[in-house]
Every structure is written in structure tokens, then in C-alpha cells.
């Protein structure tokens, strides 16, 4: 089966601009997660979709971040306007069933976002 | 506040060596501890541990959890250059599907 696909793999934008990251989960996976790793720190949870609904968005840093999953398939994460501290690697993961935290997750390769 | 601490931060060894990576945690409502390997891009799942004292094994890799002392170790025997990666420890909690990660241990294996 195809894995979790993220696009782009790398994005460099100027402070104040808008960027949209995309994640295509494995087909049939209802659960989709966004995580991010800021330089030198641990990977942190951003939010969790079940189909098109936001199950948990407790990790979203502020209202400059907007995640959507229309139709319950692919998801986008928009940052508007981007700030320097938003730089990092944004990971997406998907799973078919919620068997317990992390089990059955398949991660994508991540999008490296650099804000200059 | 929930905390996951991995040590060492970095490790350099020669092929054939055995390594032990550590993960300690302080979290409320612990449910599971997971180990991932991240080579270049996507973290890949290694083990999920929920019970103390039961070793999980996959080839040269093994892991065990101590829920009393709040830590886990990941052992890699007879290391190979292909084991070079960042090894991530993460905690799953009850009532949520999100993971809490440590900063990882970077392992470099030289021939």
C-alpha cells in the first residue's frame, strides 16, 4: 500500500507569508495526525482528525494555524502569517483504527518549513 | 507537566558493538511506551510496551519497560551501519490518542 505522502518536502518562505502543507494519508485511514518538530526540541502533537472532524486540537500553537480535512481524505495545514518560530519539520501520520496511542501509526516523511 | 527524557543524546559506536538507549518518563495516566526509528525522514515503529518486565524482541533489537521506576531501555546487539538513526521514545496516555515524544538519541555506527 502507498504510504503517507506529504507535500512539499521542503518550503522556504519569508516571515509574514502564507504556507499550506498537505498530507495524503493511507487510503481508508480514518485517523490523521499532525505533529511538528522545532529545531533542537522534541516532536510535538498538533492535532488529530477522525475522518473530517477534529478530535483533538489541543496542540495547535495559536490561531495562525488552520488545519482542514474536507471530505475526510487529505488534510491541509495552513500557517498564516508565518513567523520565524514556525520553522521546523511538520509530520503527518495516519492510522486505520484507534488501538491505543501510537499503535498502527504510519508517519509521512515530513515537510521541512523554513521561515526567513 | 508530562516529560519524556532520552539518554544519551548521541552515541557513536563501531559495528559489532552493543548499545543501550534509555528513556525515562514522568506522565499522568500512562498507557504505553513506544520506540520509533527515524533514519532519514519518516519515523518507523519498532515496539509498543504496556506491561512491566516483558521483553519485546525483533531480531537484534529488544526493549523492556519498568513501570515502577518509570523507564524503558532499547538494546541493539551486534550493531550494523544500517542501525544508524535517531531513536525516538514516545508515551501514550489514556483518554487521548496523541503521543508525547522525547528528543531522541542519535546513534551513529561506523564500520
PDB file of C-alpha atoms in Angstrom:
ATOM      1  CA  UNK A   1       0.000   0.000   0.000  1.00  0.00           C
ATOM      2  CA  UNK A   2       1.134   3.544  -0.614  1.00  0.00           C
ATOM      3  CA  UNK A   3       2.417   5.299   2.464  1.00  0.00           C
ATOM      4  CA  UNK A   4       1.557   8.651   3.958  1.00  0.00           C
ATOM      5  CA  UNK A   5       2.539  11.368   1.490  1.00  0.00           C
ATOM      6  CA  UNK A   6       3.410  14.898   2.446  1.00  0.00           C
ATOM      7  CA  UNK A   7       3.902  17.836   0.133  1.00  0.00           C
ATOM      8  CA  UNK A   8       6.076  19.803  -0.234  1.00  0.00           C
ATOM      9  CA  UNK A   9       9.107  18.110   1.244  1.00  0.00           C
ATOM     10  CA  UNK A  10      10.712  21.475   1.890  1.00  0.00           C
ATOM     11  CA  UNK A  11       9.398  25.032   1.855  1.00  0.00           C
ATOM     12  CA  UNK A  12      11.266  28.279   2.414  1.00  0.00           C
ATOM     13  CA  UNK A  13       9.116  31.374   2.891  1.00  0.00           C
ATOM     14  CA  UNK A  14       9.519  34.867   4.233  1.00  0.00           C
ATOM     15  CA  UNK A  15       8.107  35.963   7.547  1.00  0.00           C
ATOM     16  CA  UNK A  16       4.555  37.172   7.072  1.00  0.00           C
ATOM     17  CA  UNK A  17       3.805  34.949   4.098  1.00  0.00           C
ATOM     18  CA  UNK A  18       1.334  32.092   3.997  1.00  0.00           C
ATOM     19  CA  UNK A  19       2.204  28.446   3.539  1.00  0.00           C
ATOM     20  CA  UNK A  20      -0.033  25.423   3.099  1.00  0.00           C
ATOM     21  CA  UNK A  21       1.208  21.947   3.841  1.00  0.00           C
ATOM     22  CA  UNK A  22      -0.603  18.914   2.538  1.00  0.00           C
ATOM     23  CA  UNK A  23      -0.887  15.362   3.829  1.00  0.00           C
ATOM     24  CA  UNK A  24      -2.367  12.413   1.978  1.00  0.00           C
ATOM     25  CA  UNK A  25      -2.981   9.576   4.443  1.00  0.00           C
ATOM     26  CA  UNK A  26      -3.069   5.905   3.577  1.00  0.00           C
ATOM     27  CA  UNK A  27      -6.333   5.184   1.795  1.00  0.00           C
ATOM     28  CA  UNK A  28      -9.019   4.080   4.219  1.00  0.00           C
ATOM     29  CA  UNK A  29      -7.322   5.516   7.300  1.00  0.00           C
ATOM     30  CA  UNK A  30      -9.882   7.498   9.249  1.00  0.00           C
ATOM     31  CA  UNK A  31      -7.378   8.890  11.756  1.00  0.00           C
ATOM     32  CA  UNK A  32      -4.963  11.607  10.702  1.00  0.00           C
ATOM     33  CA  UNK A  33      -2.495  13.375  12.967  1.00  0.00           C
ATOM     34  CA  UNK A  34      -0.233  16.392  12.620  1.00  0.00           C
ATOM     35  CA  UNK A  35       2.955  16.735  14.652  1.00  0.00           C
ATOM     36  CA  UNK A  36       5.859  19.138  14.391  1.00  0.00           C
ATOM     37  CA  UNK A  37       9.471  19.208  15.470  1.00  0.00           C
ATOM     38  CA  UNK A  38      11.043  22.582  16.102  1.00  0.00           C
ATOM     39  CA  UNK A  39      14.848  22.648  15.830  1.00  0.00           C
ATOM     40  CA  UNK A  40      16.516  21.034  18.812  1.00  0.00           C
ATOM     41  CA  UNK A  41      13.273  20.075  20.506  1.00  0.00           C
ATOM     42  CA  UNK A  42      11.053  17.051  20.652  1.00  0.00           C
ATOM     43  CA  UNK A  43       8.286  16.152  18.224  1.00  0.00           C
ATOM     44  CA  UNK A  44       5.049  17.672  19.500  1.00  0.00           C
ATOM     45  CA  UNK A  45       1.431  16.835  18.788  1.00  0.00           C
ATOM     46  CA  UNK A  46      -0.646  19.423  16.954  1.00  0.00           C
ATOM     47  CA  UNK A  47      -3.994  17.807  16.226  1.00  0.00           C
ATOM     48  CA  UNK A  48      -5.968  14.681  15.414  1.00  0.00           C
ATOM     49  CA  UNK A  49      -8.721  14.219  12.834  1.00  0.00           C
ATOM     50  CA  UNK A  50     -11.199  11.388  12.770  1.00  0.00           C
ATOM     51  CA  UNK A  51     -12.486  11.499   9.225  1.00  0.00           C
ATOM     52  CA  UNK A  52     -13.275  15.171   8.692  1.00  0.00           C
ATOM     53  CA  UNK A  53     -13.811  16.035  12.359  1.00  0.00           C
ATOM     54  CA  UNK A  54     -11.213  17.497  14.695  1.00  0.00           C
ATOM     55  CA  UNK A  55     -10.988  15.027  17.563  1.00  0.00           C
ATOM     56  CA  UNK A  56      -8.261  16.856  19.463  1.00  0.00           C
ATOM     57  CA  UNK A  57      -6.646  20.159  18.523  1.00  0.00           C
ATOM     58  CA  UNK A  58      -5.081  20.867  21.877  1.00  0.00           C
ATOM     59  CA  UNK A  59      -1.575  21.111  20.412  1.00  0.00           C
ATOM     60  CA  UNK A  60      -2.262  23.841  17.881  1.00  0.00           C
ATOM     61  CA  UNK A  61       0.033  26.697  18.923  1.00  0.00           C
ATOM     62  CA  UNK A  62      -2.168  29.675  18.011  1.00  0.00           C
ATOM     63  CA  UNK A  63      -4.775  30.930  15.600  1.00  0.00           C
ATOM     64  CA  UNK A  64      -2.246  31.440  12.821  1.00  0.00           C
ATOM     65  CA  UNK A  65      -2.508  27.688  12.246  1.00  0.00           C
ATOM     66  CA  UNK A  66      -5.540  26.259  10.454  1.00  0.00           C
ATOM     67  CA  UNK A  67      -5.980  22.575   9.712  1.00  0.00           C
ATOM     68  CA  UNK A  68      -8.669  21.141   7.492  1.00  0.00           C
ATOM     69  CA  UNK A  69      -9.664  17.730   6.246  1.00  0.00           C
ATOM     70  CA  UNK A  70     -12.563  18.255   3.899  1.00  0.00           C
ATOM     71  CA  UNK A  71     -14.222  15.022   2.864  1.00  0.00           C
ATOM     72  CA  UNK A  72     -12.152  13.059   5.308  1.00  0.00           C
ATOM     73  CA  UNK A  73      -9.368  12.304   2.847  1.00  0.00           C
ATOM     74  CA  UNK A  74      -6.311  14.534   2.570  1.00  0.00           C
ATOM     75  CA  UNK A  75      -5.559  17.253   5.070  1.00  0.00           C
ATOM     76  CA  UNK A  76      -4.004  20.693   4.799  1.00  0.00           C
ATOM     77  CA  UNK A  77      -2.244  22.739   7.441  1.00  0.00           C
ATOM     78  CA  UNK A  78      -2.072  26.435   6.697  1.00  0.00           C
ATOM     79  CA  UNK A  79       0.169  28.870   8.527  1.00  0.00           C
ATOM     80  CA  UNK A  80      -0.844  32.488   8.059  1.00  0.00           C
ATOM     81  CA  UNK A  81       1.070  34.691   8.613  1.00  0.00           C
ATOM     82  CA  UNK A  82       4.208  32.631   9.184  1.00  0.00           C
ATOM     83  CA  UNK A  83       6.637  33.658  11.917  1.00  0.00           C
ATOM     84  CA  UNK A  84      10.280  32.691  12.397  1.00  0.00           C
ATOM     85  CA  UNK A  85       9.418  30.343  15.279  1.00  0.00           C
ATOM     86  CA  UNK A  86       7.192  28.284  12.977  1.00  0.00           C
ATOM     87  CA  UNK A  87      10.284  26.828  11.304  1.00  0.00           C
ATOM     88  CA  UNK A  88      10.597  23.102  11.824  1.00  0.00           C
ATOM     89  CA  UNK A  89       9.586  19.751  10.395  1.00  0.00           C
ATOM     90  CA  UNK A  90       5.860  19.056  10.184  1.00  0.00           C
ATOM     91  CA  UNK A  91       4.936  15.371  10.279  1.00  0.00           C
ATOM     92  CA  UNK A  92       1.663  13.789   9.356  1.00  0.00           C
ATOM     93  CA  UNK A  93       0.608  10.301  10.425  1.00  0.00           C
ATOM     94  CA  UNK A  94      -2.430   8.160   9.791  1.00  0.00           C
ATOM     95  CA  UNK A  95      -3.996   5.047  11.250  1.00  0.00           C
ATOM     96  CA  UNK A  96      -6.995   2.909  10.452  1.00  0.00           C
ATOM     97  CA  UNK A  97      -8.072   2.098  13.977  1.00  0.00           C
ATOM     98  CA  UNK A  98      -7.503   3.731  17.293  1.00  0.00           C
ATOM     99  CA  UNK A  99      -5.941   0.799  19.104  1.00  0.00           C
ATOM    100  CA  UNK A 100      -4.176   2.917  21.631  1.00  0.00           C
ATOM    101  CA  UNK A 101      -1.893   5.865  21.354  1.00  0.00           C
ATOM    102  CA  UNK A 102       0.630   5.468  18.574  1.00  0.00           C
ATOM    103  CA  UNK A 103      -0.105   1.889  17.653  1.00  0.00           C
ATOM    104  CA  UNK A 104      -0.749   1.485  13.984  1.00  0.00           C
ATOM    105  CA  UNK A 105       0.528   4.970  13.163  1.00  0.00           C
ATOM    106  CA  UNK A 106       2.269   5.364   9.811  1.00  0.00           C
ATOM    107  CA  UNK A 107       4.242   8.575   9.581  1.00  0.00           C
ATOM    108  CA  UNK A 108       4.954  10.591   6.478  1.00  0.00           C
ATOM    109  CA  UNK A 109       8.414  11.868   5.664  1.00  0.00           C
ATOM    110  CA  UNK A 110       7.604  15.352   6.859  1.00  0.00           C
ATOM    111  CA  UNK A 111       7.670  18.848   5.406  1.00  0.00           C
ATOM    112  CA  UNK A 112      10.631  20.965   6.429  1.00  0.00           C
ATOM    113  CA  UNK A 113       9.425  24.552   6.786  1.00  0.00           C
ATOM    114  CA  UNK A 114      11.969  27.347   6.958  1.00  0.00           C
ATOM    115  CA  UNK A 115      10.735  30.864   7.668  1.00  0.00           C
ATOM    116  CA  UNK A 116      13.303  33.590   6.965  1.00  0.00           C
TER     117      UNK A 116
ATOM    118  CA  UNK B   1       3.843  18.680  33.164  1.00  0.00           C
ATOM    119  CA  UNK B   2       4.456  15.447  31.251  1.00  0.00           C
ATOM    120  CA  UNK B   3       8.089  14.744  30.490  1.00  0.00           C
ATOM    121  CA  UNK B   4       9.989  12.173  28.435  1.00  0.00           C
ATOM    122  CA  UNK B   5      13.789  12.183  28.688  1.00  0.00           C
ATOM    123  CA  UNK B   6      16.088  10.155  26.492  1.00  0.00           C
ATOM    124  CA  UNK B   7      19.748   9.475  27.049  1.00  0.00           C
ATOM    125  CA  UNK B   8      22.317   9.682  25.758  1.00  0.00           C
ATOM    126  CA  UNK B   9      21.567  12.430  23.256  1.00  0.00           C
ATOM    127  CA  UNK B  10      24.123  10.979  20.891  1.00  0.00           C
ATOM    128  CA  UNK B  11      26.139   7.797  20.624  1.00  0.00           C
ATOM    129  CA  UNK B  12      28.942   6.790  18.272  1.00  0.00           C
ATOM    130  CA  UNK B  13      29.960   3.130  18.122  1.00  0.00           C
ATOM    131  CA  UNK B  14      31.682   0.636  15.848  1.00  0.00           C
ATOM    132  CA  UNK B  15      29.957  -2.170  14.041  1.00  0.00           C
ATOM    133  CA  UNK B  16      29.509  -5.161  16.283  1.00  0.00           C
ATOM    134  CA  UNK B  17      29.136  -3.162  19.475  1.00  0.00           C
ATOM    135  CA  UNK B  18      26.081  -3.498  21.695  1.00  0.00           C
ATOM    136  CA  UNK B  19      24.239  -0.325  22.682  1.00  0.00           C
ATOM    137  CA  UNK B  20      21.613   0.522  25.271  1.00  0.00           C
ATOM    138  CA  UNK B  21      19.363   3.519  24.837  1.00  0.00           C
ATOM    139  CA  UNK B  22      17.401   4.892  27.752  1.00  0.00           C
ATOM    140  CA  UNK B  23      14.023   6.529  28.081  1.00  0.00           C
ATOM    141  CA  UNK B  24      12.618   7.794  31.362  1.00  0.00           C
ATOM    142  CA  UNK B  25       9.258   9.439  31.792  1.00  0.00           C
ATOM    143  CA  UNK B  26       7.036  11.336  34.158  1.00  0.00           C
ATOM    144  CA  UNK B  27       3.476  11.400  32.887  1.00  0.00           C
ATOM    145  CA  UNK B  28      -0.017  11.142  34.263  1.00  0.00           C
ATOM    146  CA  UNK B  29      -2.343   8.404  33.018  1.00  0.00           C
ATOM    147  CA  UNK B  30       0.393   6.333  31.376  1.00  0.00           C
ATOM    148  CA  UNK B  31      -0.887   3.809  28.878  1.00  0.00           C
ATOM    149  CA  UNK B  32       2.013   2.718  26.666  1.00  0.00           C
ATOM    150  CA  UNK B  33       5.614   3.417  25.690  1.00  0.00           C
ATOM    151  CA  UNK B  34       6.656   3.279  22.077  1.00  0.00           C
ATOM    152  CA  UNK B  35      10.010   3.196  20.312  1.00  0.00           C
ATOM    153  CA  UNK B  36      10.477   4.539  16.786  1.00  0.00           C
ATOM    154  CA  UNK B  37      13.468   4.586  14.442  1.00  0.00           C
ATOM    155  CA  UNK B  38      13.955   7.641  12.252  1.00  0.00           C
ATOM    156  CA  UNK B  39      16.578   7.178   9.578  1.00  0.00           C
ATOM    157  CA  UNK B  40      16.169   9.963   7.072  1.00  0.00           C
ATOM    158  CA  UNK B  41      12.610  11.080   7.093  1.00  0.00           C
ATOM    159  CA  UNK B  42       9.609   9.176   8.476  1.00  0.00           C
ATOM    160  CA  UNK B  43       9.770   7.604  11.954  1.00  0.00           C
ATOM    161  CA  UNK B  44       9.076   3.896  11.721  1.00  0.00           C
ATOM    162  CA  UNK B  45       7.524   1.873  14.521  1.00  0.00           C
ATOM    163  CA  UNK B  46       9.684  -0.555  16.477  1.00  0.00           C
ATOM    164  CA  UNK B  47       7.936  -1.588  19.696  1.00  0.00           C
ATOM    165  CA  UNK B  48       4.998  -0.789  21.912  1.00  0.00           C
ATOM    166  CA  UNK B  49       5.304  -1.707  25.582  1.00  0.00           C
ATOM    167  CA  UNK B  50       2.473  -1.688  28.064  1.00  0.00           C
ATOM    168  CA  UNK B  51       3.479  -4.161  30.767  1.00  0.00           C
ATOM    169  CA  UNK B  52       6.482  -4.134  33.066  1.00  0.00           C
ATOM    170  CA  UNK B  53       9.169  -6.762  32.752  1.00  0.00           C
ATOM    171  CA  UNK B  54       8.076  -8.317  29.481  1.00  0.00           C
ATOM    172  CA  UNK B  55      10.808  -8.099  26.886  1.00  0.00           C
ATOM    173  CA  UNK B  56       9.847  -7.425  23.313  1.00  0.00           C
ATOM    174  CA  UNK B  57      12.294  -8.637  20.708  1.00  0.00           C
ATOM    175  CA  UNK B  58      12.770  -8.184  16.992  1.00  0.00           C
ATOM    176  CA  UNK B  59      15.972  -9.568  15.580  1.00  0.00           C
ATOM    177  CA  UNK B  60      18.894  -7.760  17.187  1.00  0.00           C
ATOM    178  CA  UNK B  61      16.624  -5.221  18.876  1.00  0.00           C
ATOM    179  CA  UNK B  62      14.916  -5.711  22.189  1.00  0.00           C
ATOM    180  CA  UNK B  63      13.151  -3.492  24.682  1.00  0.00           C
ATOM    181  CA  UNK B  64      11.758  -3.695  28.166  1.00  0.00           C
ATOM    182  CA  UNK B  65       9.660  -1.449  30.362  1.00  0.00           C
ATOM    183  CA  UNK B  66       9.859  -0.795  34.104  1.00  0.00           C
ATOM    184  CA  UNK B  67       6.655   0.916  35.220  1.00  0.00           C
ATOM    185  CA  UNK B  68       7.786   1.148  38.818  1.00  0.00           C
ATOM    186  CA  UNK B  69      10.990   3.047  38.037  1.00  0.00           C
ATOM    187  CA  UNK B  70       9.376   4.771  35.022  1.00  0.00           C
ATOM    188  CA  UNK B  71      11.865   3.917  32.318  1.00  0.00           C
ATOM    189  CA  UNK B  72      12.494   1.754  29.319  1.00  0.00           C
ATOM    190  CA  UNK B  73      15.630   0.578  27.553  1.00  0.00           C
ATOM    191  CA  UNK B  74      16.184  -0.286  23.933  1.00  0.00           C
ATOM    192  CA  UNK B  75      19.053  -2.693  23.292  1.00  0.00           C
ATOM    193  CA  UNK B  76      20.708  -3.241  19.960  1.00  0.00           C
ATOM    194  CA  UNK B  77      23.227  -6.077  19.772  1.00  0.00           C
ATOM    195  CA  UNK B  78      25.876  -6.583  17.089  1.00  0.00           C
ATOM    196  CA  UNK B  79      25.197  -3.136  15.641  1.00  0.00           C
ATOM    197  CA  UNK B  80      25.417  -2.565  11.900  1.00  0.00           C
ATOM    198  CA  UNK B  81      25.844   0.644   9.910  1.00  0.00           C
ATOM    199  CA  UNK B  82      22.175   0.355   8.951  1.00  0.00           C
ATOM    200  CA  UNK B  83      21.244   0.872  12.584  1.00  0.00           C
ATOM    201  CA  UNK B  84      22.440   4.481  12.323  1.00  0.00           C
ATOM    202  CA  UNK B  85      19.383   6.614  13.005  1.00  0.00           C
ATOM    203  CA  UNK B  86      17.607   8.722  15.580  1.00  0.00           C
ATOM    204  CA  UNK B  87      15.725   6.519  18.048  1.00  0.00           C
ATOM    205  CA  UNK B  88      12.611   8.119  19.467  1.00  0.00           C
ATOM    206  CA  UNK B  89      10.764   7.200  22.615  1.00  0.00           C
ATOM    207  CA  UNK B  90       7.139   8.258  22.986  1.00  0.00           C
ATOM    208  CA  UNK B  91       4.443   7.866  25.628  1.00  0.00           C
ATOM    209  CA  UNK B  92       0.791   7.213  25.004  1.00  0.00           C
ATOM    210  CA  UNK B  93      -1.721   8.237  27.618  1.00  0.00           C
ATOM    211  CA  UNK B  94      -5.189   7.113  28.492  1.00  0.00           C
ATOM    212  CA  UNK B  95      -8.070   9.129  27.106  1.00  0.00           C
ATOM    213  CA  UNK B  96      -6.085  10.604  24.258  1.00  0.00           C
ATOM    214  CA  UNK B  97      -4.576   9.332  21.048  1.00  0.00           C
ATOM    215  CA  UNK B  98      -1.659  11.758  20.965  1.00  0.00           C
ATOM    216  CA  UNK B  99       1.928  10.805  21.735  1.00  0.00           C
ATOM    217  CA  UNK B 100       4.458  12.634  23.895  1.00  0.00           C
ATOM    218  CA  UNK B 101       7.934  12.314  22.448  1.00  0.00           C
ATOM    219  CA  UNK B 102      11.414  12.577  23.873  1.00  0.00           C
ATOM    220  CA  UNK B 103      14.090  14.450  21.951  1.00  0.00           C
ATOM    221  CA  UNK B 104      15.616  11.239  20.649  1.00  0.00           C
ATOM    222  CA  UNK B 105      19.021   9.539  20.727  1.00  0.00           C
ATOM    223  CA  UNK B 106      21.168   9.858  17.620  1.00  0.00           C
ATOM    224  CA  UNK B 107      23.088   6.629  17.026  1.00  0.00           C
ATOM    225  CA  UNK B 108      25.952   6.511  14.555  1.00  0.00           C
ATOM    226  CA  UNK B 109      27.508   3.151  13.751  1.00  0.00           C
ATOM    227  CA  UNK B 110      30.820   3.200  11.913  1.00  0.00           C
ATOM    228  CA  UNK B 111      32.364   0.236  10.096  1.00  0.00           C
TER     229      UNK B 111
END
